[in-house]
Structure formats: structure tokens, C-alpha cells
mmCIF file with all atom_site columns, C-alpha atoms in Angstrom:
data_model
loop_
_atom_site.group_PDB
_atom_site.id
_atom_site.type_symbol
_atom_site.label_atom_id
_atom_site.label_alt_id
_atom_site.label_comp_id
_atom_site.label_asym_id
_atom_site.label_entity_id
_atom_site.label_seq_id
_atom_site.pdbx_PDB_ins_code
_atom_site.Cartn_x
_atom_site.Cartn_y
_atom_site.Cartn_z
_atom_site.occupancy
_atom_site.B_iso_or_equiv
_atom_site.pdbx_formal_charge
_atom_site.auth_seq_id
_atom_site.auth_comp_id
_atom_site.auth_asym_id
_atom_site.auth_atom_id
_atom_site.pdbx_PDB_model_num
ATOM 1   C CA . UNK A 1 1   ? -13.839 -11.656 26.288  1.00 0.00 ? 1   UNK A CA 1
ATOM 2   C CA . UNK A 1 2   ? -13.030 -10.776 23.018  1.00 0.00 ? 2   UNK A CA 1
ATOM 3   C CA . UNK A 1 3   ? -13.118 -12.983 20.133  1.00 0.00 ? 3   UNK A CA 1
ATOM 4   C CA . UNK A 1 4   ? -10.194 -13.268 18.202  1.00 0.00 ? 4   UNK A CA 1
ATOM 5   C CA . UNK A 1 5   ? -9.861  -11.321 14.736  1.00 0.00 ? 5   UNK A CA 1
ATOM 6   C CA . UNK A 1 6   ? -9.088  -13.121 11.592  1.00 0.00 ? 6   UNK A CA 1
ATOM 7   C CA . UNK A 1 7   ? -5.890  -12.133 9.825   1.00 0.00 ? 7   UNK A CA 1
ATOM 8   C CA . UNK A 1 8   ? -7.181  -9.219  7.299   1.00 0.00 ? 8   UNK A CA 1
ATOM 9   C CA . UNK A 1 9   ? -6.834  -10.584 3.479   1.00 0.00 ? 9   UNK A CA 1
ATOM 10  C CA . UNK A 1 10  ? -3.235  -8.033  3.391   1.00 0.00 ? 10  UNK A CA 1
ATOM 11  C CA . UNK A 1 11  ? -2.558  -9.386  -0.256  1.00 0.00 ? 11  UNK A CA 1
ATOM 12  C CA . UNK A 1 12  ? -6.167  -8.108  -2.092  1.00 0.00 ? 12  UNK A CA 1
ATOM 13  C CA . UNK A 1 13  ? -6.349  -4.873  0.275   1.00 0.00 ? 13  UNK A CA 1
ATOM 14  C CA . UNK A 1 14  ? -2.616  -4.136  -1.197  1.00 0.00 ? 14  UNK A CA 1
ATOM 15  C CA . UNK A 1 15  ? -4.003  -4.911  -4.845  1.00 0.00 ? 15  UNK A CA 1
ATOM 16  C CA . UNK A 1 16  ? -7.082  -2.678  -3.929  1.00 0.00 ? 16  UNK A CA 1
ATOM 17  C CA . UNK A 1 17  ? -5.099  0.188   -2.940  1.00 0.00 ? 17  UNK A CA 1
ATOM 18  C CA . UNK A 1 18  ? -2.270  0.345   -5.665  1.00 0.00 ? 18  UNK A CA 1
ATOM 19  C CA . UNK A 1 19  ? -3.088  -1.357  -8.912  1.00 0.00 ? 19  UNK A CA 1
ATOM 20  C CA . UNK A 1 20  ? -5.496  1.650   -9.578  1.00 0.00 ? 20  UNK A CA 1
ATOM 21  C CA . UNK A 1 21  ? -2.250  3.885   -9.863  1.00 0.00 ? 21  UNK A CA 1
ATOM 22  C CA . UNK A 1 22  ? -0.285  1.436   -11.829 1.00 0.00 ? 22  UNK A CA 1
ATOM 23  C CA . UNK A 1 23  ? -0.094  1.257   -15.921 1.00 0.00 ? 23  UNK A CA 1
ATOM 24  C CA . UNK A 1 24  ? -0.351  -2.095  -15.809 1.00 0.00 ? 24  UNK A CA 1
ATOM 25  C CA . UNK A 1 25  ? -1.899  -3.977  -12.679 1.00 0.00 ? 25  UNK A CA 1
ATOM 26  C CA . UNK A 1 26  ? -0.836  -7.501  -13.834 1.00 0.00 ? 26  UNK A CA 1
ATOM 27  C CA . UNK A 1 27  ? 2.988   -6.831  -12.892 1.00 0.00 ? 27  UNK A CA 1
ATOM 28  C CA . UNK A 1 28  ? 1.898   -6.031  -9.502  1.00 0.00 ? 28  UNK A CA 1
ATOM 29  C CA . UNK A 1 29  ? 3.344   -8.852  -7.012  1.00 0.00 ? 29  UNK A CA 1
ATOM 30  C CA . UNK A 1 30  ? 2.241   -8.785  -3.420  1.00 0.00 ? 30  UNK A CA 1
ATOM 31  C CA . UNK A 1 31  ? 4.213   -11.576 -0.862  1.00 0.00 ? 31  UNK A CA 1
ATOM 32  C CA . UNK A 1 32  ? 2.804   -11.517 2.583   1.00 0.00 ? 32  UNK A CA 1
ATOM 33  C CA . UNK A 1 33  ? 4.271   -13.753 5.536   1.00 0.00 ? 33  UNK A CA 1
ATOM 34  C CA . UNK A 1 34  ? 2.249   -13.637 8.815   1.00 0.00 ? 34  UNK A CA 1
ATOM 35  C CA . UNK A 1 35  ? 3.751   -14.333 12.388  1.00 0.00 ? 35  UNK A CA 1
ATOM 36  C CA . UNK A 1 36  ? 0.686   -15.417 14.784  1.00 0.00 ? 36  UNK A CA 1
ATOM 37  C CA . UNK A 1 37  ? 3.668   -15.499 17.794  1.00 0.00 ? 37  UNK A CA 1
ATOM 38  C CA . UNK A 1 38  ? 5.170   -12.569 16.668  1.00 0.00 ? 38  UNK A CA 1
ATOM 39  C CA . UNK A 1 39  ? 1.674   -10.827 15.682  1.00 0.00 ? 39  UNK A CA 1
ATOM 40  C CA . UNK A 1 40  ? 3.450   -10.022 12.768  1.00 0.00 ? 40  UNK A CA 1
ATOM 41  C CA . UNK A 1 41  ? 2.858   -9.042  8.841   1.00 0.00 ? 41  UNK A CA 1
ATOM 42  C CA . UNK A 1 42  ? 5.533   -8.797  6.709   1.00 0.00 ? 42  UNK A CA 1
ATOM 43  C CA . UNK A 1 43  ? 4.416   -7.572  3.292   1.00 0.00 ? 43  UNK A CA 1
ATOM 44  C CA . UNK A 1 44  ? 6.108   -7.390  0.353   1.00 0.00 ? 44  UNK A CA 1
ATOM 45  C CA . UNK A 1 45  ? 5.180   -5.540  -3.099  1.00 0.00 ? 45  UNK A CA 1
ATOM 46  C CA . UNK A 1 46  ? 7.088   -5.194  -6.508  1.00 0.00 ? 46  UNK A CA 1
ATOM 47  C CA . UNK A 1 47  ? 5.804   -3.465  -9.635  1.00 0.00 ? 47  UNK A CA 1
ATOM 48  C CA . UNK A 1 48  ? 7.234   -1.756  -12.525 1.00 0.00 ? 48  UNK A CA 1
ATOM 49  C CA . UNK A 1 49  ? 9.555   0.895   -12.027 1.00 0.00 ? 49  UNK A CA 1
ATOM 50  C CA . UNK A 1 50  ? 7.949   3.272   -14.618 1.00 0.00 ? 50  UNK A CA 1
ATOM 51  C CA . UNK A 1 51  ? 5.014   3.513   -12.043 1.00 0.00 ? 51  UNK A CA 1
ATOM 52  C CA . UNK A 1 52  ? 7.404   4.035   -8.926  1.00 0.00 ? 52  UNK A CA 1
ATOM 53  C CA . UNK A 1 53  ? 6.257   8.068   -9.212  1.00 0.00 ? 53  UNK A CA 1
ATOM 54  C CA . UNK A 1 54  ? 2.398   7.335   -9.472  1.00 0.00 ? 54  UNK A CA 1
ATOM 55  C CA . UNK A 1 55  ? 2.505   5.282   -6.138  1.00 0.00 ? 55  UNK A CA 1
ATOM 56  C CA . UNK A 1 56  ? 4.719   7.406   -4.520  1.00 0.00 ? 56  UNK A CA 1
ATOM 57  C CA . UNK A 1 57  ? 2.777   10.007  -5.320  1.00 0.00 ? 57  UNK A CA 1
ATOM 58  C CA . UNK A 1 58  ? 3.410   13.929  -4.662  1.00 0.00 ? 58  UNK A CA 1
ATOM 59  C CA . UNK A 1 59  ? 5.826   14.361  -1.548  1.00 0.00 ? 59  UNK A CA 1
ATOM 60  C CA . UNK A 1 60  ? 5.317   10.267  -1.271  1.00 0.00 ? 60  UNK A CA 1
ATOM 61  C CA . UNK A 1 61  ? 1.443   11.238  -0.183  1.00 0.00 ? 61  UNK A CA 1
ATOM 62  C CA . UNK A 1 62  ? 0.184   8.172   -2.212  1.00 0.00 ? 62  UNK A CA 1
ATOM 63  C CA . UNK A 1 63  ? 2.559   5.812   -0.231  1.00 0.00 ? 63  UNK A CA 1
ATOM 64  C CA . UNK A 1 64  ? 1.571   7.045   3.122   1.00 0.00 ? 64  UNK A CA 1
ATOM 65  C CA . UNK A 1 65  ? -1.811  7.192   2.444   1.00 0.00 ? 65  UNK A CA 1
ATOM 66  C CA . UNK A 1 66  ? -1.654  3.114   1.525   1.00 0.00 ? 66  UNK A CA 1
ATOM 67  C CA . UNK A 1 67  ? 0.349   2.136   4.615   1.00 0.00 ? 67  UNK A CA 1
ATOM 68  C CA . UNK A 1 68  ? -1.369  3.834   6.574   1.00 0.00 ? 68  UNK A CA 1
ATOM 69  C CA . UNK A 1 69  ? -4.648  2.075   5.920   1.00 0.00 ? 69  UNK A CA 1
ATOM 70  C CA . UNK A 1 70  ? -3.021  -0.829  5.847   1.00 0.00 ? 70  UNK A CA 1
ATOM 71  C CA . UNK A 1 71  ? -1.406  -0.359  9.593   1.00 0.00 ? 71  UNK A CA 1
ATOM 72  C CA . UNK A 1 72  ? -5.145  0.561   10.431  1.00 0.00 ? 72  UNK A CA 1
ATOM 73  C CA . UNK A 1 73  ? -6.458  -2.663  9.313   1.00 0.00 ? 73  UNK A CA 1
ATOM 74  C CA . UNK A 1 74  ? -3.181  -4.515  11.009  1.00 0.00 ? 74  UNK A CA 1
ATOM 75  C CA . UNK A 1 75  ? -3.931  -2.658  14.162  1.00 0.00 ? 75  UNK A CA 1
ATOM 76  C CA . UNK A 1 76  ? -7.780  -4.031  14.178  1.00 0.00 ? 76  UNK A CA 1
ATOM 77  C CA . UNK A 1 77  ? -6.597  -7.620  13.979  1.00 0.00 ? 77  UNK A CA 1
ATOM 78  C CA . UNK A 1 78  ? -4.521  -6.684  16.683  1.00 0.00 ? 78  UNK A CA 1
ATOM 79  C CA . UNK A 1 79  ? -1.035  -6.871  14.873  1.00 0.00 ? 79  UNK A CA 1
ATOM 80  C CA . UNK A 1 80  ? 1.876   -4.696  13.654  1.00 0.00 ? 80  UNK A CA 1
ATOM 81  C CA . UNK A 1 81  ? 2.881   -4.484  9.665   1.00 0.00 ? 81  UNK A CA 1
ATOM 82  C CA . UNK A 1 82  ? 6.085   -4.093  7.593   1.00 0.00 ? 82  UNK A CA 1
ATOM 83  C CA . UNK A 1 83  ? 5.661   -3.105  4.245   1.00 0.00 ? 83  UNK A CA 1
ATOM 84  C CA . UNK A 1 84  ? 8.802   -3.500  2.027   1.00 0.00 ? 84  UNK A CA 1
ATOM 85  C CA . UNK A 1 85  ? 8.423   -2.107  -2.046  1.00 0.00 ? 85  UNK A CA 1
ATOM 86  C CA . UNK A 1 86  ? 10.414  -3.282  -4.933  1.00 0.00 ? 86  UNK A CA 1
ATOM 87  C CA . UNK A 1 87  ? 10.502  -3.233  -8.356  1.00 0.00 ? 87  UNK A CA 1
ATOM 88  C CA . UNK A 1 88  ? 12.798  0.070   -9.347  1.00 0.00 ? 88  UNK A CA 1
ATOM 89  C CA . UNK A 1 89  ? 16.213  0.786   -10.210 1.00 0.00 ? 89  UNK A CA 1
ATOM 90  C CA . UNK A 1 90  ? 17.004  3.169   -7.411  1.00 0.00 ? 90  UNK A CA 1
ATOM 91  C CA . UNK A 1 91  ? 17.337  2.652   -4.053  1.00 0.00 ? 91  UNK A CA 1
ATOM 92  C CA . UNK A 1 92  ? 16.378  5.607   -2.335  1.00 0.00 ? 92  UNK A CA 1
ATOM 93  C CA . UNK A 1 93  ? 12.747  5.094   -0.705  1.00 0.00 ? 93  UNK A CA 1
ATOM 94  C CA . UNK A 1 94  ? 11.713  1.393   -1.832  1.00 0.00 ? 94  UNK A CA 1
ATOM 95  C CA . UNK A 1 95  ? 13.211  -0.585  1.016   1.00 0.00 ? 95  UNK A CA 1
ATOM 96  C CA . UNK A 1 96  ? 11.847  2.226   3.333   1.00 0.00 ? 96  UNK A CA 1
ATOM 97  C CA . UNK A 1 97  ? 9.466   -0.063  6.028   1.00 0.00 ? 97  UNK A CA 1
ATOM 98  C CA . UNK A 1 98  ? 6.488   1.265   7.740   1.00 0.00 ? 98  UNK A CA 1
ATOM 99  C CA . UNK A 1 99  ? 8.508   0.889   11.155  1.00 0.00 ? 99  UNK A CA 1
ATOM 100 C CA . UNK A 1 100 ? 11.082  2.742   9.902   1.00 0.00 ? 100 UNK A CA 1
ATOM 101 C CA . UNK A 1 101 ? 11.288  7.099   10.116  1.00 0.00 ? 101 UNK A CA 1
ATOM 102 C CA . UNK A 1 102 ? 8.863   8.367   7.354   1.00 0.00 ? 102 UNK A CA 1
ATOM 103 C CA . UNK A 1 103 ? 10.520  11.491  6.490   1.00 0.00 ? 103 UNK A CA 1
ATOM 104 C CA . UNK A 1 104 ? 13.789  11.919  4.984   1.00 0.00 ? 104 UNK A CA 1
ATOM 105 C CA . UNK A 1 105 ? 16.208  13.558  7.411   1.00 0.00 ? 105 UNK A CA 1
ATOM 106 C CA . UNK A 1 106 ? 17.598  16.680  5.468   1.00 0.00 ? 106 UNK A CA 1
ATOM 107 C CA . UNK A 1 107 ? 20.426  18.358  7.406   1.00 0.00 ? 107 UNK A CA 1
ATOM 108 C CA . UNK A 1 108 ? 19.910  22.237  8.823   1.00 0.00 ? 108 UNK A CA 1
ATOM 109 C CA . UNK A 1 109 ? 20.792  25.004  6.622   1.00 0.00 ? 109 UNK A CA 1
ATOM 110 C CA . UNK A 1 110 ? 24.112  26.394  7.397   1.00 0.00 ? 110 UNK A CA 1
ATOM 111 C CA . UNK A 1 111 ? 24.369  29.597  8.729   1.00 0.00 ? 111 UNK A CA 1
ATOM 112 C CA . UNK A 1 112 ? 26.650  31.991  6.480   1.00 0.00 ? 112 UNK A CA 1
ATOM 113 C CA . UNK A 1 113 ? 29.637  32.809  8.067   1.00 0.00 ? 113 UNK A CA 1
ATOM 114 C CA . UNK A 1 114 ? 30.211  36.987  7.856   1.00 0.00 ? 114 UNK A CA 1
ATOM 115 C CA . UNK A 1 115 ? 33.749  38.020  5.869   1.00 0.00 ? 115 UNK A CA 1
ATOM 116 C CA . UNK A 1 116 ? 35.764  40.395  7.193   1.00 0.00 ? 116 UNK A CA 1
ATOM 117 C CA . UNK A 1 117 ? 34.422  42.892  9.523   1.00 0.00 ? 117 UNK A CA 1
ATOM 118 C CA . UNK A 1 118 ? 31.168  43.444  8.047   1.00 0.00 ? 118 UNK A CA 1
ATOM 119 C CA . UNK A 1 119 ? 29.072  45.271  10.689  1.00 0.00 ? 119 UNK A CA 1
ATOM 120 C CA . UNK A 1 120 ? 25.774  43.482  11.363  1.00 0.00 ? 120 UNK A CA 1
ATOM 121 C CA . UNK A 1 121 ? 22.560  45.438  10.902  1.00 0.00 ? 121 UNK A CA 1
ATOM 122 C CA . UNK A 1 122 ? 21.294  47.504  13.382  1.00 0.00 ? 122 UNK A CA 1
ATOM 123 C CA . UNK A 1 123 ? 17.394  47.634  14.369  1.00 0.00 ? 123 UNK A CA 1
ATOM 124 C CA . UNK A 1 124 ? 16.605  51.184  15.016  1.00 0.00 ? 124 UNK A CA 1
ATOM 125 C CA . UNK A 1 125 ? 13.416  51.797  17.099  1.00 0.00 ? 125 UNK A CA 1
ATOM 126 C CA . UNK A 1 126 ? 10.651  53.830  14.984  1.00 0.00 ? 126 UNK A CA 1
ATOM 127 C CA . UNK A 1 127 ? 9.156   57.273  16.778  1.00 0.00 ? 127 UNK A CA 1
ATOM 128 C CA . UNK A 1 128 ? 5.954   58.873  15.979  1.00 0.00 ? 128 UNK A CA 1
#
């Protein structure tokens, strides 16, 4: 029978992973709420909004990269994590949650509609 695992400490392994990308660590807040019913973590993070692009990182790499270790450690403890981020101006990412879709849904390209009676290319087969 397995023993059960201690909540991880959420709060320092957030300050371990993001106050190295941050201009000044001491505006970093970290707010965690644990559910033992619900098997829960609810964490929430604010910084200053000047450092929004180092967390994020390139293509929001940084970001990832942090929840993801953090939903590692949640899953060893045997729970399931929310991370919510604020501190900026903008609300385009920040309220994003780890539950929630990670990419950005960007609609198809359009096809182009032909004018007129513009014939279409033809593909001619090539003899040798």
C-alpha cells in the first residue's frame, strides 16, 4: 500500500523556477490554495509586467517549460494543478490556466477566390 505523498512546497518550486527570469525577484507573489477532497492546487503568481516577455519566453517556451514541471511534481503527489499569472496590463495569455488549451487557436488561411475566368494552371507531364 502506498504511503501517502506530502503536498509538494508549490510556493518555493514557483519562486525557484521564475524569479531567475525576473528583474526584480522581490515583486514576485505566489498564492497557492490546496484542495485535499478535490486533490486540487490552485496557484496563483503576479509579478511586474515589464518581465511578462522574459517568463513567457520565446513562443511562451519559458511558461510551458515552468508548468510543466510543476504539473510533474502535482502529478507525483497524486494531484492536478491550475496555474493562474497576473501582474500585466494586457489580457491576452495571463489568465491562461494549465487546464486550459495551450496554443492559441489561429483561424485557417483563406483560400483566394479566382477573378474572372482566369484559367487554372495546367500540370503537363515531362518526356525524356
Amino acid at each position: 500500500m502506498k504511503s501517502p505523498i506530502a503536498s509538494p512546497d508549490y510556493v518555493g518550486l514557483v519562486q525557484f523556477l521564475v524569479q531567475p527570469f525576473l528583474e526584480s525577484p522581490e515583486s514576485l507573489s505566489v498564492d497557492c490554495e490546496i484542495s485535499p477532497t478535490l486533490k486540487r492546487a490552485w496557484i496563483r503568481i503576479a509579478f511586474e509586467a515589464t518581465d511578462k516577455g522574459k517568463v513567457f519566453g520565446r513562443g511562451g517556451r519559458n511558461i510551458q517549460a515552468i508548468r510543466t514541471v510543476i504539473a510533474a511534481a502535482a502529478e507525483l503527489a497524486g494531484q492536478s494543478v491550475h496555474l493562474d499569472i497576473y501582474g500585466s496590463n494586457s489580457q491576452s495569455r495571463e489568465g491562461m490556466s494549465f487546464d486550459e488549451e495551450q496554443e492559441e487557436r489561429i483561424p485557417p488561411p483563406k483560400s483566394r477566390e479566382r477573378s474572372g475566368n482566369v484559367p487554372m494552371p495546367v500540370a503537363k507531364p515531362r518526356f525524356r
